[in-house]
Amino acid sequence: MSGNQFYSYRFASFRKLIIVYFRSFIREKMKQSKEITGEILGTFVLVLFGCGTVAVSVLFNAHQGLMQVALAWGIGVTLAIY
């Protein structure tokens, strides 16, 4: 094996190692980004439903006290979850 062939073989195996490493790294990051996106969207929906129920209750002057606002928030969050 001449010198050029030896280095090209070593470079090819190193390149293959780097490609495998970056593929696994990108797969892991894509998995994490999907989880983070799901958490963000889920939290957004929960807060949107919860604040929406309180806003409607206050807008139409339908609240009688803190208990009713808390129940409206809880029902809104429960609907967002299911």
PDB file of N, CA and C in Angstrom:
ATOM      1  N   MET A   1       0.859  -1.159   0.000  1.00  0.00           N
ATOM      2  CA  MET A   1       0.000   0.000   0.000  1.00  0.00           C
ATOM      3  C   MET A   1       0.912   1.230   0.000  1.00  0.00           C
ATOM      4  N   SER A   2       0.687   2.095  -0.963  1.00  0.00           N
ATOM      5  CA  SER A   2       1.515   3.294  -1.033  1.00  0.00           C
ATOM      6  C   SER A   2       1.038   4.319  -0.018  1.00  0.00           C
ATOM      7  N   GLY A   3       1.784   5.387   0.134  1.00  0.00           N
ATOM      8  CA  GLY A   3       1.478   6.417   1.119  1.00  0.00           C
ATOM      9  C   GLY A   3       0.156   7.111   0.840  1.00  0.00           C
ATOM     10  N   ASN A   4      -0.136   7.406  -0.428  1.00  0.00           N
ATOM     11  CA  ASN A   4      -1.380   8.106  -0.759  1.00  0.00           C
ATOM     12  C   ASN A   4      -2.599   7.233  -0.485  1.00  0.00           C
ATOM     13  N   GLN A   5      -2.497   5.949  -0.796  1.00  0.00           N
ATOM     14  CA  GLN A   5      -3.615   5.051  -0.543  1.00  0.00           C
ATOM     15  C   GLN A   5      -3.863   4.899   0.960  1.00  0.00           C
ATOM     16  N   PHE A   6      -2.801   4.854   1.733  1.00  0.00           N
ATOM     17  CA  PHE A   6      -2.943   4.710   3.174  1.00  0.00           C
ATOM     18  C   PHE A   6      -3.677   5.919   3.771  1.00  0.00           C
ATOM     19  N   TYR A   7      -3.261   7.117   3.352  1.00  0.00           N
ATOM     20  CA  TYR A   7      -3.914   8.312   3.886  1.00  0.00           C
ATOM     21  C   TYR A   7      -5.351   8.449   3.400  1.00  0.00           C
ATOM     22  N   SER A   8      -5.610   8.080   2.146  1.00  0.00           N
ATOM     23  CA  SER A   8      -6.981   8.174   1.655  1.00  0.00           C
ATOM     24  C   SER A   8      -7.883   7.168   2.387  1.00  0.00           C
ATOM     25  N   TYR A   9      -7.351   5.990   2.743  1.00  0.00           N
ATOM     26  CA  TYR A   9      -8.121   5.015   3.506  1.00  0.00           C
ATOM     27  C   TYR A   9      -8.415   5.547   4.902  1.00  0.00           C
ATOM     28  N   ARG A  10      -7.391   6.120   5.547  1.00  0.00           N
ATOM     29  CA  ARG A  10      -7.597   6.672   6.892  1.00  0.00           C
ATOM     30  C   ARG A  10      -8.569   7.846   6.848  1.00  0.00           C
ATOM     31  N   PHE A  11      -8.481   8.682   5.832  1.00  0.00           N
ATOM     32  CA  PHE A  11      -9.389   9.815   5.715  1.00  0.00           C
ATOM     33  C   PHE A  11     -10.816   9.337   5.487  1.00  0.00           C
ATOM     34  N   ALA A  12     -10.993   8.287   4.681  1.00  0.00           N
ATOM     35  CA  ALA A  12     -12.332   7.756   4.411  1.00  0.00           C
ATOM     36  C   ALA A  12     -12.945   7.190   5.686  1.00  0.00           C
ATOM     37  N   SER A  13     -12.180   6.469   6.479  1.00  0.00           N
ATOM     38  CA  SER A  13     -12.725   5.913   7.710  1.00  0.00           C
ATOM     39  C   SER A  13     -13.018   7.023   8.716  1.00  0.00           C
ATOM     40  N   PHE A  14     -12.170   8.053   8.766  1.00  0.00           N
ATOM     41  CA  PHE A  14     -12.427   9.193   9.649  1.00  0.00           C
ATOM     42  C   PHE A  14     -13.676   9.947   9.205  1.00  0.00           C
ATOM     43  N   ARG A  15     -13.817  10.125   7.901  1.00  0.00           N
ATOM     44  CA  ARG A  15     -14.991  10.805   7.368  1.00  0.00           C
ATOM     45  C   ARG A  15     -16.259  10.034   7.689  1.00  0.00           C
ATOM     46  N   LYS A  16     -16.214   8.713   7.558  1.00  0.00           N
ATOM     47  CA  LYS A  16     -17.367   7.880   7.888  1.00  0.00           C
ATOM     48  C   LYS A  16     -17.699   7.994   9.374  1.00  0.00           C
ATOM     49  N   LEU A  17     -16.700   8.035  10.225  1.00  0.00           N
ATOM     50  CA  LEU A  17     -16.906   8.195  11.666  1.00  0.00           C
ATOM     51  C   LEU A  17     -17.577   9.536  11.975  1.00  0.00           C
ATOM     52  N   ILE A  18     -17.121  10.584  11.343  1.00  0.00           N
ATOM     53  CA  ILE A  18     -17.703  11.918  11.549  1.00  0.00           C
ATOM     54  C   ILE A  18     -19.153  11.947  11.069  1.00  0.00           C
ATOM     55  N   ILE A  19     -19.424  11.359   9.919  1.00  0.00           N
ATOM     56  CA  ILE A  19     -20.791  11.339   9.377  1.00  0.00           C
ATOM     57  C   ILE A  19     -21.728  10.591  10.317  1.00  0.00           C
ATOM     58  N   VAL A  20     -21.316   9.449  10.819  1.00  0.00           N
ATOM     59  CA  VAL A  20     -22.142   8.673  11.753  1.00  0.00           C
ATOM     60  C   VAL A  20     -22.387   9.471  13.028  1.00  0.00           C
ATOM     61  N   TYR A  21     -21.355  10.137  13.531  1.00  0.00           N
ATOM     62  CA  TYR A  21     -21.504  10.938  14.745  1.00  0.00           C
ATOM     63  C   TYR A  21     -22.504  12.066  14.532  1.00  0.00           C
ATOM     64  N   PHE A  22     -22.367  12.811  13.437  1.00  0.00           N
ATOM     65  CA  PHE A  22     -23.266  13.931  13.203  1.00  0.00           C
ATOM     66  C   PHE A  22     -24.695  13.485  12.913  1.00  0.00           C
ATOM     67  N   ARG A  23     -24.870  12.350  12.273  1.00  0.00           N
ATOM     68  CA  ARG A  23     -26.229  11.843  12.058  1.00  0.00           C
ATOM     69  C   ARG A  23     -26.912  11.528  13.382  1.00  0.00           C
ATOM     70  N   SER A  24     -26.190  10.872  14.284  1.00  0.00           N
ATOM     71  CA  SER A  24     -26.789  10.567  15.588  1.00  0.00           C
ATOM     72  C   SER A  24     -27.021  11.844  16.384  1.00  0.00           C
ATOM     73  N   PHE A  25     -26.117  12.817  16.275  1.00  0.00           N
ATOM     74  CA  PHE A  25     -26.272  14.091  16.962  1.00  0.00           C
ATOM     75  C   PHE A  25     -27.500  14.836  16.444  1.00  0.00           C
ATOM     76  N   ILE A  26     -27.692  14.860  15.137  1.00  0.00           N
ATOM     77  CA  ILE A  26     -28.841  15.555  14.547  1.00  0.00           C
ATOM     78  C   ILE A  26     -30.140  14.851  14.904  1.00  0.00           C
ATOM     79  N   ARG A  27     -30.143  13.519  14.897  1.00  0.00           N
ATOM     80  CA  ARG A  27     -31.348  12.774  15.299  1.00  0.00           C
ATOM     81  C   ARG A  27     -31.737  13.102  16.734  1.00  0.00           C
ATOM     82  N   GLU A  28     -30.758  13.165  17.613  1.00  0.00           N
ATOM     83  CA  GLU A  28     -31.035  13.474  19.011  1.00  0.00           C
ATOM     84  C   GLU A  28     -31.568  14.896  19.155  1.00  0.00           C
ATOM     85  N   LYS A  29     -30.984  15.842  18.443  1.00  0.00           N
ATOM     86  CA  LYS A  29     -31.448  17.228  18.515  1.00  0.00           C
ATOM     87  C   LYS A  29     -32.847  17.365  17.929  1.00  0.00           C
ATOM     88  N   MET A  30     -33.153  16.633  16.858  1.00  0.00           N
ATOM     89  CA  MET A  30     -34.490  16.697  16.273  1.00  0.00           C
ATOM     90  C   MET A  30     -35.509  16.119  17.250  1.00  0.00           C
ATOM     91  N   LYS A  31     -35.138  15.058  17.954  1.00  0.00           N
ATOM     92  CA  LYS A  31     -36.032  14.474  18.945  1.00  0.00           C
ATOM     93  C   LYS A  31     -36.298  15.475  20.055  1.00  0.00           C
ATOM     94  N   GLN A  32     -35.253  16.142  20.521  1.00  0.00           N
ATOM     95  CA  GLN A  32     -35.416  17.141  21.576  1.00  0.00           C
ATOM     96  C   GLN A  32     -36.224  18.333  21.094  1.00  0.00           C
ATOM     97  N   SER A  33     -36.029  18.754  19.851  1.00  0.00           N
ATOM     98  CA  SER A  33     -36.771  19.906  19.349  1.00  0.00           C
ATOM     99  C   SER A  33     -38.258  19.578  19.211  1.00  0.00           C
ATOM    100  N   LYS A  34     -38.591  18.339  18.868  1.00  0.00           N
ATOM    101  CA  LYS A  34     -39.997  17.944  18.803  1.00  0.00           C
ATOM    102  C   LYS A  34     -40.621  17.959  20.192  1.00  0.00           C
ATOM    103  N   GLU A  35     -39.877  17.487  21.189  1.00  0.00           N
ATOM    104  CA  GLU A  35     -40.386  17.487  22.558  1.00  0.00           C
ATOM    105  C   GLU A  35     -40.579  18.913  23.065  1.00  0.00           C
ATOM    106  N   ILE A  36     -39.619  19.777  22.789  1.00  0.00           N
ATOM    107  CA  ILE A  36     -39.718  21.169  23.235  1.00  0.00           C
ATOM    108  C   ILE A  36     -40.874  21.876  22.550  1.00  0.00           C
ATOM    109  N   THR A  37     -41.030  21.651  21.250  1.00  0.00           N
ATOM    110  CA  THR A  37     -42.139  22.268  20.517  1.00  0.00           C
ATOM    111  C   THR A  37     -43.480  21.788  21.063  1.00  0.00           C
ATOM    112  N   GLY A  38     -43.598  20.512  21.375  1.00  0.00           N
ATOM    113  CA  GLY A  38     -44.828  19.985  21.946  1.00  0.00           C
ATOM    114  C   GLY A  38     -45.139  20.591  23.303  1.00  0.00           C
ATOM    115  N   GLU A  39     -44.114  20.749  24.124  1.00  0.00           N
ATOM    116  CA  GLU A  39     -44.315  21.369  25.437  1.00  0.00           C
ATOM    117  C   GLU A  39     -44.758  22.824  25.302  1.00  0.00           C
ATOM    118  N   ILE A  40     -44.146  23.541  24.385  1.00  0.00           N
ATOM    119  CA  ILE A  40     -44.501  24.953  24.193  1.00  0.00           C
ATOM    120  C   ILE A  40     -45.929  25.085  23.697  1.00  0.00           C
ATOM    121  N   LEU A  41     -46.299  24.284  22.709  1.00  0.00           N
ATOM    122  CA  LEU A  41     -47.666  24.360  22.179  1.00  0.00           C
ATOM    123  C   LEU A  41     -48.692  23.925  23.222  1.00  0.00           C
ATOM    124  N   GLY A  42     -48.390  22.896  23.986  1.00  0.00           N
ATOM    125  CA  GLY A  42     -49.299  22.441  25.027  1.00  0.00           C
ATOM    126  C   GLY A  42     -49.506  23.483  26.108  1.00  0.00           C
ATOM    127  N   THR A  43     -48.425  24.122  26.531  1.00  0.00           N
ATOM    128  CA  THR A  43     -48.531  25.176  27.535  1.00  0.00           C
ATOM    129  C   THR A  43     -49.321  26.361  26.992  1.00  0.00           C
ATOM    130  N   PHE A  44     -49.090  26.695  25.720  1.00  0.00           N
ATOM    131  CA  PHE A  44     -49.825  27.794  25.099  1.00  0.00           C
ATOM    132  C   PHE A  44     -51.326  27.523  25.085  1.00  0.00           C
ATOM    133  N   VAL A  45     -51.708  26.310  24.726  1.00  0.00           N
ATOM    134  CA  VAL A  45     -53.130  25.963  24.675  1.00  0.00           C
ATOM    135  C   VAL A  45     -53.744  26.007  26.072  1.00  0.00           C
ATOM    136  N   LEU A  46     -53.031  25.479  27.069  1.00  0.00           N
ATOM    137  CA  LEU A  46     -53.548  25.499  28.436  1.00  0.00           C
ATOM    138  C   LEU A  46     -53.770  26.926  28.930  1.00  0.00           C
ATOM    139  N   VAL A  47     -52.795  27.787  28.729  1.00  0.00           N
ATOM    140  CA  VAL A  47     -52.921  29.170  29.190  1.00  0.00           C
ATOM    141  C   VAL A  47     -53.979  29.908  28.376  1.00  0.00           C
ATOM    142  N   LEU A  48     -54.052  29.652  27.093  1.00  0.00           N
ATOM    143  CA  LEU A  48     -55.050  30.300  26.243  1.00  0.00           C
ATOM    144  C   LEU A  48     -56.468  29.952  26.692  1.00  0.00           C
ATOM    145  N   PHE A  49     -56.731  28.680  26.932  1.00  0.00           N
ATOM    146  CA  PHE A  49     -58.065  28.271  27.386  1.00  0.00           C
ATOM    147  C   PHE A  49     -58.364  28.815  28.778  1.00  0.00           C
ATOM    148  N   GLY A  50     -57.384  28.736  29.666  1.00  0.00           N
ATOM    149  CA  GLY A  50     -57.587  29.209  31.026  1.00  0.00           C
ATOM    150  C   GLY A  50     -57.849  30.706  31.075  1.00  0.00           C
ATOM    151  N   CYS A  51     -56.995  31.488  30.437  1.00  0.00           N
ATOM    152  CA  CYS A  51     -57.182  32.947  30.427  1.00  0.00           C
ATOM    153  C   CYS A  51     -58.421  33.327  29.635  1.00  0.00           C
ATOM    154  N   GLY A  52     -58.744  32.564  28.609  1.00  0.00           N
ATOM    155  CA  GLY A  52     -59.955  32.839  27.835  1.00  0.00           C
ATOM    156  C   GLY A  52     -61.217  32.687  28.650  1.00  0.00           C
ATOM    157  N   THR A  53     -61.260  31.671  29.479  1.00  0.00           N
ATOM    158  CA  THR A  53     -62.457  31.484  30.314  1.00  0.00           C
ATOM    159  C   THR A  53     -62.600  32.601  31.337  1.00  0.00           C
ATOM    160  N   VAL A  54     -61.492  33.035  31.908  1.00  0.00           N
ATOM    161  CA  VAL A  54     -61.542  34.142  32.873  1.00  0.00           C
ATOM    162  C   VAL A  54     -61.907  35.444  32.158  1.00  0.00           C
ATOM    163  N   ALA A  55     -61.357  35.677  30.976  1.00  0.00           N
ATOM    164  CA  ALA A  55     -61.661  36.900  30.235  1.00  0.00           C
ATOM    165  C   ALA A  55     -63.136  36.968  29.867  1.00  0.00           C
ATOM    166  N   VAL A  56     -63.705  35.857  29.422  1.00  0.00           N
ATOM    167  CA  VAL A  56     -65.137  35.835  29.090  1.00  0.00           C
ATOM    168  C   VAL A  56     -65.977  36.058  30.342  1.00  0.00           C
ATOM    169  N   SER A  57     -65.566  35.466  31.454  1.00  0.00           N
ATOM    170  CA  SER A  57     -66.298  35.643  32.705  1.00  0.00           C
ATOM    171  C   SER A  57     -66.291  37.106  33.149  1.00  0.00           C
ATOM    172  N   VAL A  58     -65.173  37.773  33.026  1.00  0.00           N
ATOM    173  CA  VAL A  58     -65.071  39.180  33.428  1.00  0.00           C
ATOM    174  C   VAL A  58     -65.756  40.081  32.399  1.00  0.00           C
ATOM    175  N   LEU A  59     -65.618  39.766  31.115  1.00  0.00           N
ATOM    176  CA  LEU A  59     -66.199  40.596  30.056  1.00  0.00           C
ATOM    177  C   LEU A  59     -67.713  40.680  30.162  1.00  0.00           C
ATOM    178  N   PHE A  60     -68.351  39.555  30.439  1.00  0.00           N
ATOM    179  CA  PHE A  60     -69.814  39.532  30.533  1.00  0.00           C
ATOM    180  C   PHE A  60     -70.297  39.696  31.971  1.00  0.00           C
ATOM    181  N   ASN A  61     -69.384  40.059  32.876  1.00  0.00           N
ATOM    182  CA  ASN A  61     -69.699  40.291  34.284  1.00  0.00           C
ATOM    183  C   ASN A  61     -70.460  39.101  34.883  1.00  0.00           C
ATOM    184  N   ALA A  62     -69.971  37.912  34.574  1.00  0.00           N
ATOM    185  CA  ALA A  62     -70.649  36.699  34.996  1.00  0.00           C
ATOM    186  C   ALA A  62     -70.016  36.068  36.227  1.00  0.00           C
ATOM    187  N   HIS A  63     -68.957  36.651  36.750  1.00  0.00           N
ATOM    188  CA  HIS A  63     -68.301  36.028  37.901  1.00  0.00           C
ATOM    189  C   HIS A  63     -68.885  36.562  39.204  1.00  0.00           C
ATOM    190  N   GLN A  64     -69.029  35.670  40.143  1.00  0.00           N
ATOM    191  CA  GLN A  64     -69.576  36.022  41.455  1.00  0.00           C
ATOM    192  C   GLN A  64     -68.477  36.103  42.513  1.00  0.00           C
ATOM    193  N   GLY A  65     -67.381  35.454  42.269  1.00  0.00           N
ATOM    194  CA  GLY A  65     -66.302  35.455  43.255  1.00  0.00           C
ATOM    195  C   GLY A  65     -65.116  34.664  42.746  1.00  0.00           C
ATOM    196  N   LEU A  66     -64.144  34.490  43.604  1.00  0.00           N
ATOM    197  CA  LEU A  66     -62.917  33.795  43.239  1.00  0.00           C
ATOM    198  C   LEU A  66     -63.163  32.321  42.928  1.00  0.00           C
ATOM    199  N   MET A  67     -64.093  31.724  43.633  1.00  0.00           N
ATOM    200  CA  MET A  67     -64.375  30.301  43.406  1.00  0.00           C
ATOM    201  C   MET A  67     -64.889  30.060  41.996  1.00  0.00           C
ATOM    202  N   GLN A  68     -65.743  30.919  41.520  1.00  0.00           N
ATOM    203  CA  GLN A  68     -66.282  30.741  40.171  1.00  0.00           C
ATOM    204  C   GLN A  68     -65.200  30.953  39.116  1.00  0.00           C
ATOM    205  N   VAL A  69     -64.326  31.922  39.321  1.00  0.00           N
ATOM    206  CA  VAL A  69     -63.221  32.143  38.382  1.00  0.00           C
ATOM    207  C   VAL A  69     -62.282  30.942  38.398  1.00  0.00           C
ATOM    208  N   ALA A  70     -61.997  30.407  39.582  1.00  0.00           N
ATOM    209  CA  ALA A  70     -61.126  29.233  39.684  1.00  0.00           C
ATOM    210  C   ALA A  70     -61.751  28.021  39.000  1.00  0.00           C
ATOM    211  N   LEU A  71     -63.055  27.835  39.164  1.00  0.00           N
ATOM    212  CA  LEU A  71     -63.731  26.724  38.497  1.00  0.00           C
ATOM    213  C   LEU A  71     -63.735  26.907  36.981  1.00  0.00           C
ATOM    214  N   ALA A  72     -63.953  28.136  36.533  1.00  0.00           N
ATOM    215  CA  ALA A  72     -63.925  28.394  35.084  1.00  0.00           C
ATOM    216  C   ALA A  72     -62.533  28.109  34.522  1.00  0.00           C
ATOM    217  N   TRP A  73     -61.498  28.524  35.243  1.00  0.00           N
ATOM    218  CA  TRP A  73     -60.121  28.246  34.828  1.00  0.00           C
ATOM    219  C   TRP A  73     -59.886  26.738  34.781  1.00  0.00           C
ATOM    220  N   GLY A  74     -60.308  26.036  35.815  1.00  0.00           N
ATOM    221  CA  GLY A  74     -60.114  24.582  35.869  1.00  0.00           C
ATOM    222  C   GLY A  74     -60.842  23.860  34.749  1.00  0.00           C
ATOM    223  N   ILE A  75     -62.046  24.278  34.436  1.00  0.00           N
ATOM    224  CA  ILE A  75     -62.784  23.654  33.335  1.00  0.00           C
ATOM    225  C   ILE A  75     -62.115  23.936  32.002  1.00  0.00           C
ATOM    226  N   GLY A  76     -61.636  25.163  31.827  1.00  0.00           N
ATOM    227  CA  GLY A  76     -60.935  25.503  30.588  1.00  0.00           C
ATOM    228  C   GLY A  76     -59.662  24.696  30.412  1.00  0.00           C
ATOM    229  N   VAL A  77     -58.897  24.536  31.465  1.00  0.00           N
ATOM    230  CA  VAL A  77     -57.663  23.759  31.400  1.00  0.00           C
ATOM    231  C   VAL A  77     -57.988  22.273  31.166  1.00  0.00           C
ATOM    232  N   THR A  78     -59.039  21.777  31.813  1.00  0.00           N
ATOM    233  CA  THR A  78     -59.434  20.381  31.609  1.00  0.00           C
ATOM    234  C   THR A  78     -59.835  20.132  30.162  1.00  0.00           C
ATOM    235  N   LEU A  79     -60.561  21.067  29.566  1.00  0.00           N
ATOM    236  CA  LEU A  79     -60.926  20.930  28.154  1.00  0.00           C
ATOM    237  C   LEU A  79     -59.709  20.992  27.260  1.00  0.00           C
ATOM    238  N   ALA A  80     -58.740  21.813  27.611  1.00  0.00           N
ATOM    239  CA  ALA A  80     -57.527  21.895  26.800  1.00  0.00           C
ATOM    240  C   ALA A  80     -56.725  20.607  26.866  1.00  0.00           C
ATOM    241  N   ILE A  81     -56.728  19.943  28.018  1.00  0.00           N
ATOM    242  CA  ILE A  81     -55.977  18.705  28.164  1.00  0.00           C
ATOM    243  C   ILE A  81     -56.635  17.565  27.381  1.00  0.00           C
ATOM    244  N   TYR A  82     -57.948  17.475  27.478  1.00  0.00           N
ATOM    245  CA  TYR A  82     -58.648  16.388  26.819  1.00  0.00           C
ATOM    246  C   TYR A  82     -59.142  16.819  25.472  1.00  0.00           C
TER     247      TYR A  82
END
